Every structure is written in structure tokens, then in C-alpha cells.
PDB file of C-alpha atoms in Angstrom:
ATOM      1  CA  UNK A  13      -3.396  20.665  22.577  1.00  0.00           C
ATOM      2  CA  UNK A  14      -2.110  23.707  20.719  1.00  0.00           C
ATOM      3  CA  UNK A  15      -2.150  23.665  16.946  1.00  0.00           C
ATOM      4  CA  UNK A  16       1.149  23.478  15.085  1.00  0.00           C
ATOM      5  CA  UNK A  17       0.770  25.000  11.607  1.00  0.00           C
ATOM      6  CA  UNK A  18       3.602  22.764  10.360  1.00  0.00           C
ATOM      7  CA  UNK A  19       1.410  19.704  10.841  1.00  0.00           C
ATOM      8  CA  UNK A  20      -1.320  21.242   8.684  1.00  0.00           C
ATOM      9  CA  UNK A  21       1.305  22.150   6.064  1.00  0.00           C
ATOM     10  CA  UNK A  22       2.641  18.588   6.100  1.00  0.00           C
ATOM     11  CA  UNK A  23      -0.860  17.146   5.581  1.00  0.00           C
ATOM     12  CA  UNK A  24      -1.576  19.615   2.775  1.00  0.00           C
ATOM     13  CA  UNK A  25       1.719  18.827   1.016  1.00  0.00           C
ATOM     14  CA  UNK A  26       1.932  15.042   1.489  1.00  0.00           C
ATOM     15  CA  UNK A  27      -1.693  13.964   2.001  1.00  0.00           C
ATOM     16  CA  UNK A  28      -2.277  12.955  -1.621  1.00  0.00           C
ATOM     17  CA  UNK A  29       0.976  10.975  -1.732  1.00  0.00           C
ATOM     18  CA  UNK A  30      -0.024   9.147   1.453  1.00  0.00           C
ATOM     19  CA  UNK A  31      -3.434   8.395  -0.023  1.00  0.00           C
ATOM     20  CA  UNK A  32      -1.834   6.925  -3.169  1.00  0.00           C
ATOM     21  CA  UNK A  33       0.475   4.828  -0.989  1.00  0.00           C
ATOM     22  CA  UNK A  34      -2.526   3.642   1.007  1.00  0.00           C
ATOM     23  CA  UNK A  35      -4.360   2.759  -2.202  1.00  0.00           C
ATOM     24  CA  UNK A  36      -1.461   0.645  -3.445  1.00  0.00           C
ATOM     25  CA  UNK A  37      -1.107  -0.984  -0.049  1.00  0.00           C
ATOM     26  CA  UNK A  38      -4.795  -1.670   0.650  1.00  0.00           C
ATOM     27  CA  UNK A  39      -6.096  -2.200  -2.873  1.00  0.00           C
ATOM     28  CA  UNK A  40      -9.171   0.010  -2.556  1.00  0.00           C
ATOM     29  CA  UNK A  41      -9.889   3.694  -1.896  1.00  0.00           C
ATOM     30  CA  UNK A  42     -11.982   3.164   1.236  1.00  0.00           C
ATOM     31  CA  UNK A  43      -9.346   1.245   3.183  1.00  0.00           C
ATOM     32  CA  UNK A  44      -6.680   3.611   1.832  1.00  0.00           C
ATOM     33  CA  UNK A  45      -8.512   6.627   3.262  1.00  0.00           C
ATOM     34  CA  UNK A  46      -8.929   4.833   6.601  1.00  0.00           C
ATOM     35  CA  UNK A  47      -5.211   4.010   6.715  1.00  0.00           C
ATOM     36  CA  UNK A  48      -4.257   7.627   6.007  1.00  0.00           C
ATOM     37  CA  UNK A  49      -6.679   8.974   8.572  1.00  0.00           C
ATOM     38  CA  UNK A  50      -5.542   6.613  11.332  1.00  0.00           C
ATOM     39  CA  UNK A  51      -1.864   7.228  10.540  1.00  0.00           C
ATOM     40  CA  UNK A  52      -2.335  11.017  10.615  1.00  0.00           C
ATOM     41  CA  UNK A  53      -4.109  10.800  13.979  1.00  0.00           C
ATOM     42  CA  UNK A  54      -1.138   8.865  15.368  1.00  0.00           C
ATOM     43  CA  UNK A  55       1.309  11.275  13.721  1.00  0.00           C
ATOM     44  CA  UNK A  56      -0.520  14.280  15.198  1.00  0.00           C
ATOM     45  CA  UNK A  57      -0.285  12.761  18.672  1.00  0.00           C
ATOM     46  CA  UNK A  58       3.498  12.465  18.406  1.00  0.00           C
ATOM     47  CA  UNK A  59       4.120  15.403  16.055  1.00  0.00           C
ATOM     48  CA  UNK A  60       6.399  17.341  18.440  1.00  0.00           C
ATOM     49  CA  UNK A  61       8.762  14.371  18.733  1.00  0.00           C
ATOM     50  CA  UNK A  62       8.583  13.148  15.118  1.00  0.00           C
ATOM     51  CA  UNK A  63       9.082  16.483  13.356  1.00  0.00           C
ATOM     52  CA  UNK A  64      12.283  17.168  15.277  1.00  0.00           C
ATOM     53  CA  UNK A  65      14.213  13.951  14.782  1.00  0.00           C
ATOM     54  CA  UNK A  66      12.463  11.795  12.173  1.00  0.00           C
ATOM     55  CA  UNK A  67      11.018  12.045   8.712  1.00  0.00           C
ATOM     56  CA  UNK A  68       7.257  12.564   9.305  1.00  0.00           C
ATOM     57  CA  UNK A  69       6.292  10.958   5.994  1.00  0.00           C
ATOM     58  CA  UNK A  70       8.333   7.864   6.761  1.00  0.00           C
ATOM     59  CA  UNK A  71       6.662   7.667  10.170  1.00  0.00           C
ATOM     60  CA  UNK A  72       3.228   7.938   8.534  1.00  0.00           C
ATOM     61  CA  UNK A  73       4.023   5.295   5.891  1.00  0.00           C
ATOM     62  CA  UNK A  74       5.397   2.871   8.469  1.00  0.00           C
ATOM     63  CA  UNK A  75       2.316   3.436  10.621  1.00  0.00           C
ATOM     64  CA  UNK A  76       0.072   2.805   7.603  1.00  0.00           C
ATOM     65  CA  UNK A  77       1.878  -0.456   6.796  1.00  0.00           C
ATOM     66  CA  UNK A  78       1.555  -1.627  10.397  1.00  0.00           C
ATOM     67  CA  UNK A  79      -2.135  -0.697  10.530  1.00  0.00           C
ATOM     68  CA  UNK A  80      -2.695  -2.567   7.274  1.00  0.00           C
ATOM     69  CA  UNK A  81      -0.930  -5.658   8.600  1.00  0.00           C
ATOM     70  CA  UNK A  82      -2.899  -5.504  11.849  1.00  0.00           C
ATOM     71  CA  UNK A  83      -6.137  -5.415   9.856  1.00  0.00           C
ATOM     72  CA  UNK A  84      -5.322  -8.501   7.789  1.00  0.00           C
ATOM     73  CA  UNK A  85      -4.139 -10.361  10.837  1.00  0.00           C
ATOM     74  CA  UNK A  86      -7.544  -9.745  12.363  1.00  0.00           C
ATOM     75  CA  UNK A  87      -9.567 -10.524   9.228  1.00  0.00           C
ATOM     76  CA  UNK A  88      -7.481 -13.241   7.532  1.00  0.00           C
ATOM     77  CA  UNK A  89      -9.971 -13.348   4.629  1.00  0.00           C
ATOM     78  CA  UNK A  90     -10.657 -10.638   2.105  1.00  0.00           C
ATOM     79  CA  UNK A  91     -12.994 -10.052  -0.813  1.00  0.00           C
ATOM     80  CA  UNK A  92     -11.458  -7.518  -3.160  1.00  0.00           C
ATOM     81  CA  UNK A  93     -13.374  -5.606  -5.767  1.00  0.00           C
ATOM     82  CA  UNK A  94     -12.008  -3.198  -8.336  1.00  0.00           C
ATOM     83  CA  UNK A  95     -14.010  -0.099  -7.421  1.00  0.00           C
ATOM     84  CA  UNK A  96     -13.115   3.310  -8.846  1.00  0.00           C
ATOM     85  CA  UNK A  97     -12.564   6.125  -6.316  1.00  0.00           C
ATOM     86  CA  UNK A  98     -15.729   8.010  -5.344  1.00  0.00           C
ATOM     87  CA  UNK A  99     -14.106  11.379  -5.845  1.00  0.00           C
ATOM     88  CA  UNK A 100     -12.166  12.793  -8.755  1.00  0.00           C
ATOM     89  CA  UNK A 101      -8.768  11.176  -9.063  1.00  0.00           C
ATOM     90  CA  UNK A 102      -5.986  12.755 -11.128  1.00  0.00           C
ATOM     91  CA  UNK A 103      -3.817   9.671 -11.530  1.00  0.00           C
ATOM     92  CA  UNK A 104      -4.697   7.763 -14.663  1.00  0.00           C
ATOM     93  CA  UNK A 105      -5.117   4.037 -14.434  1.00  0.00           C
ATOM     94  CA  UNK A 106      -2.720   2.049 -16.561  1.00  0.00           C
ATOM     95  CA  UNK A 107      -4.086   0.256 -19.587  1.00  0.00           C
ATOM     96  CA  UNK A 108      -3.245  -3.006 -21.322  1.00  0.00           C
ATOM     97  CA  UNK A 109      -0.634  -5.181 -19.643  1.00  0.00           C
ATOM     98  CA  UNK A 110      -0.202  -2.750 -16.747  1.00  0.00           C
ATOM     99  CA  UNK A 111      -3.932  -2.914 -15.986  1.00  0.00           C
ATOM    100  CA  UNK A 112      -3.753  -6.707 -15.790  1.00  0.00           C
ATOM    101  CA  UNK A 113      -0.794  -6.384 -13.447  1.00  0.00           C
ATOM    102  CA  UNK A 114      -2.719  -3.992 -11.170  1.00  0.00           C
ATOM    103  CA  UNK A 115      -5.674  -6.406 -11.102  1.00  0.00           C
ATOM    104  CA  UNK A 116      -3.320  -9.266 -10.275  1.00  0.00           C
ATOM    105  CA  UNK A 117      -1.706  -7.200  -7.492  1.00  0.00           C
ATOM    106  CA  UNK A 118      -5.124  -6.443  -6.016  1.00  0.00           C
ATOM    107  CA  UNK A 119      -5.891 -10.186  -6.073  1.00  0.00           C
ATOM    108  CA  UNK A 120      -2.916 -11.131  -3.916  1.00  0.00           C
ATOM    109  CA  UNK A 121      -3.466 -12.021  -0.258  1.00  0.00           C
ATOM    110  CA  UNK A 122      -2.850  -9.047   2.051  1.00  0.00           C
ATOM    111  CA  UNK A 123       0.502 -10.213   3.413  1.00  0.00           C
ATOM    112  CA  UNK A 124       1.904 -10.928  -0.045  1.00  0.00           C
ATOM    113  CA  UNK A 125       0.638  -7.610  -1.395  1.00  0.00           C
ATOM    114  CA  UNK A 126       2.167  -5.766   1.564  1.00  0.00           C
ATOM    115  CA  UNK A 127       5.547  -7.399   0.937  1.00  0.00           C
ATOM    116  CA  UNK A 128       5.447  -6.561  -2.787  1.00  0.00           C
ATOM    117  CA  UNK A 129       4.421  -2.945  -2.119  1.00  0.00           C
ATOM    118  CA  UNK A 130       7.085  -2.440   0.533  1.00  0.00           C
ATOM    119  CA  UNK A 131       9.775  -4.058  -1.602  1.00  0.00           C
ATOM    120  CA  UNK A 132       9.057  -2.550  -5.023  1.00  0.00           C
ATOM    121  CA  UNK A 133       7.060   0.614  -4.268  1.00  0.00           C
ATOM    122  CA  UNK A 134       8.853   1.675  -1.078  1.00  0.00           C
ATOM    123  CA  UNK A 135      12.123  -0.035  -2.078  1.00  0.00           C
ATOM    124  CA  UNK A 136      12.763  -1.415   1.402  1.00  0.00           C
ATOM    125  CA  UNK A 137      15.211  -4.221   2.098  1.00  0.00           C
ATOM    126  CA  UNK A 138      14.056  -7.604   3.389  1.00  0.00           C
ATOM    127  CA  UNK A 139      15.262  -6.686   6.881  1.00  0.00           C
ATOM    128  CA  UNK A 140      13.330  -3.400   6.837  1.00  0.00           C
ATOM    129  CA  UNK A 141      10.187  -5.134   5.565  1.00  0.00           C
ATOM    130  CA  UNK A 142      10.485  -7.781   8.281  1.00  0.00           C
ATOM    131  CA  UNK A 143      10.804  -5.054  10.914  1.00  0.00           C
ATOM    132  CA  UNK A 144       7.801  -3.110   9.577  1.00  0.00           C
ATOM    133  CA  UNK A 145       5.571  -6.192   9.316  1.00  0.00           C
ATOM    134  CA  UNK A 146       6.788  -7.846  12.498  1.00  0.00           C
ATOM    135  CA  UNK A 147       7.786 -11.085  10.750  1.00  0.00           C
ATOM    136  CA  UNK A 148      11.047 -12.892  10.050  1.00  0.00           C
ATOM    137  CA  UNK A 149      13.263 -12.162   7.055  1.00  0.00           C
ATOM    138  CA  UNK A 150      12.537 -15.686   5.784  1.00  0.00           C
ATOM    139  CA  UNK A 151       8.803 -14.987   5.867  1.00  0.00           C
ATOM    140  CA  UNK A 152       9.377 -11.836   3.818  1.00  0.00           C
ATOM    141  CA  UNK A 153      11.371 -13.775   1.220  1.00  0.00           C
ATOM    142  CA  UNK A 154       8.854 -16.642   0.991  1.00  0.00           C
ATOM    143  CA  UNK A 155       5.884 -14.263   0.739  1.00  0.00           C
ATOM    144  CA  UNK A 156       7.668 -12.268  -1.972  1.00  0.00           C
ATOM    145  CA  UNK A 157       8.451 -15.445  -3.940  1.00  0.00           C
ATOM    146  CA  UNK A 158       4.850 -16.653  -3.701  1.00  0.00           C
ATOM    147  CA  UNK A 159       3.495 -13.232  -4.668  1.00  0.00           C
ATOM    148  CA  UNK A 160       5.763 -12.930  -7.699  1.00  0.00           C
ATOM    149  CA  UNK A 161       4.839 -16.443  -8.820  1.00  0.00           C
ATOM    150  CA  UNK A 162       1.123 -15.602  -8.537  1.00  0.00           C
ATOM    151  CA  UNK A 163       1.641 -12.332 -10.408  1.00  0.00           C
ATOM    152  CA  UNK A 164       3.542 -14.106 -13.208  1.00  0.00           C
ATOM    153  CA  UNK A 165       0.888 -16.807 -13.493  1.00  0.00           C
ATOM    154  CA  UNK A 166      -1.961 -14.313 -13.423  1.00  0.00           C
ATOM    155  CA  UNK A 167      -0.489 -11.969 -16.031  1.00  0.00           C
ATOM    156  CA  UNK A 168       0.708 -14.750 -18.346  1.00  0.00           C
ATOM    157  CA  UNK A 169      -2.638 -16.598 -18.086  1.00  0.00           C
ATOM    158  CA  UNK A 170      -4.609 -13.456 -18.888  1.00  0.00           C
ATOM    159  CA  UNK A 171      -2.384 -12.540 -21.818  1.00  0.00           C
ATOM    160  CA  UNK A 172      -2.803 -16.038 -23.298  1.00  0.00           C
ATOM    161  CA  UNK A 173      -6.604 -15.832 -23.307  1.00  0.00           C
ATOM    162  CA  UNK A 174      -7.844 -15.970 -26.930  1.00  0.00           C
ATOM    163  CA  UNK A 175      -9.633 -12.955 -28.363  1.00  0.00           C
ATOM    164  CA  UNK A 176     -12.839 -13.118 -30.407  1.00  0.00           C
ATOM    165  CA  UNK A 177     -10.771 -13.771 -33.545  1.00  0.00           C
ATOM    166  CA  UNK A 178      -9.064 -16.776 -31.949  1.00  0.00           C
ATOM    167  CA  UNK A 179      -5.744 -14.983 -31.488  1.00  0.00           C
ATOM    168  CA  UNK A 180      -3.936 -14.709 -28.182  1.00  0.00           C
ATOM    169  CA  UNK A 181      -3.830 -11.264 -26.631  1.00  0.00           C
TER     170      UNK A 181
END
């Protein structure tokens, strides 16, 4: 297989963005790196076709979402932990209310988190999300409603926890 320098340029330019997307989708840096790596292997295999008629980044993101969904279909149960990345990371973590929201997002079940990420991070429609995840539009809507309810409950519960002075945060 001959090397196409445009593939290397694409990875150099968009690799960090794909890793951030993977982190939001998977909830931890290890799974995010695996998603990016697997998606780039698939992209490399079909690079000649994808670069000519499609958006390569869109192809990679869709592949990552499908790989993520395949993983949670196989594992059904997950134990999330908030682990910082092992290497230097230039994005700053949000603080205060945003930090609680990120923790709540990481605590969602995989399917619900995938729907929220695809809807609000990728700004896909319900039909597009259903196509990417291989589920019905109704499933997308019900998973989104459940996820948003859990996020609201989680954030409002945490913000109502009393501080050491007896005041609500």
C-alpha cells in the first residue's frame, strides 16, 4: 500500500480534535485513544475513496460513534472513573457548575451519553443520530429525554448539597 501524504497531513491537523471528540464520547482518555486509533485504521483503508467524495473527518467521527456503540452493546455494563489524561492536555477542565455537569455526563449510561454527545456536541438531528447508532428515531428521543432528566437531577442534587457552613452551594 503506497503512502498518501494527505492522510498524514489529515491526521496531523485533525488528530487532536478527534481525540477530544473521543474523550467526550467515551468518557475517559484510554477509550478515546482506542476509538481514534481504530477509526483512523478504518479511514486509512478507505482513504482513496473517502478523500475524493466525502469529508474525512465526518467519516472518522461516524466510525468512532459506531465503534463506541458496538463496544457498549457488547459490554452493557460500565464502571466509569474520572481519571486525568496520562499525557499533557491543553484543554482546561471546567470548574464549578460545569465540572458537575461533566461528571454527570460521564455517569450516564453509554447509549444515553452517545445520544447527548451526538445531539449537542455534533449537533446532529434525531434521524442522523438514529442512523449513526443503528436505532429508531423514537429510541433516540427516549434516550435523550432520560439522559437530560438524569443530568438535571444530578446537577440540581449536587448544587443543593449543604456546605460546611450549612448553606447550599
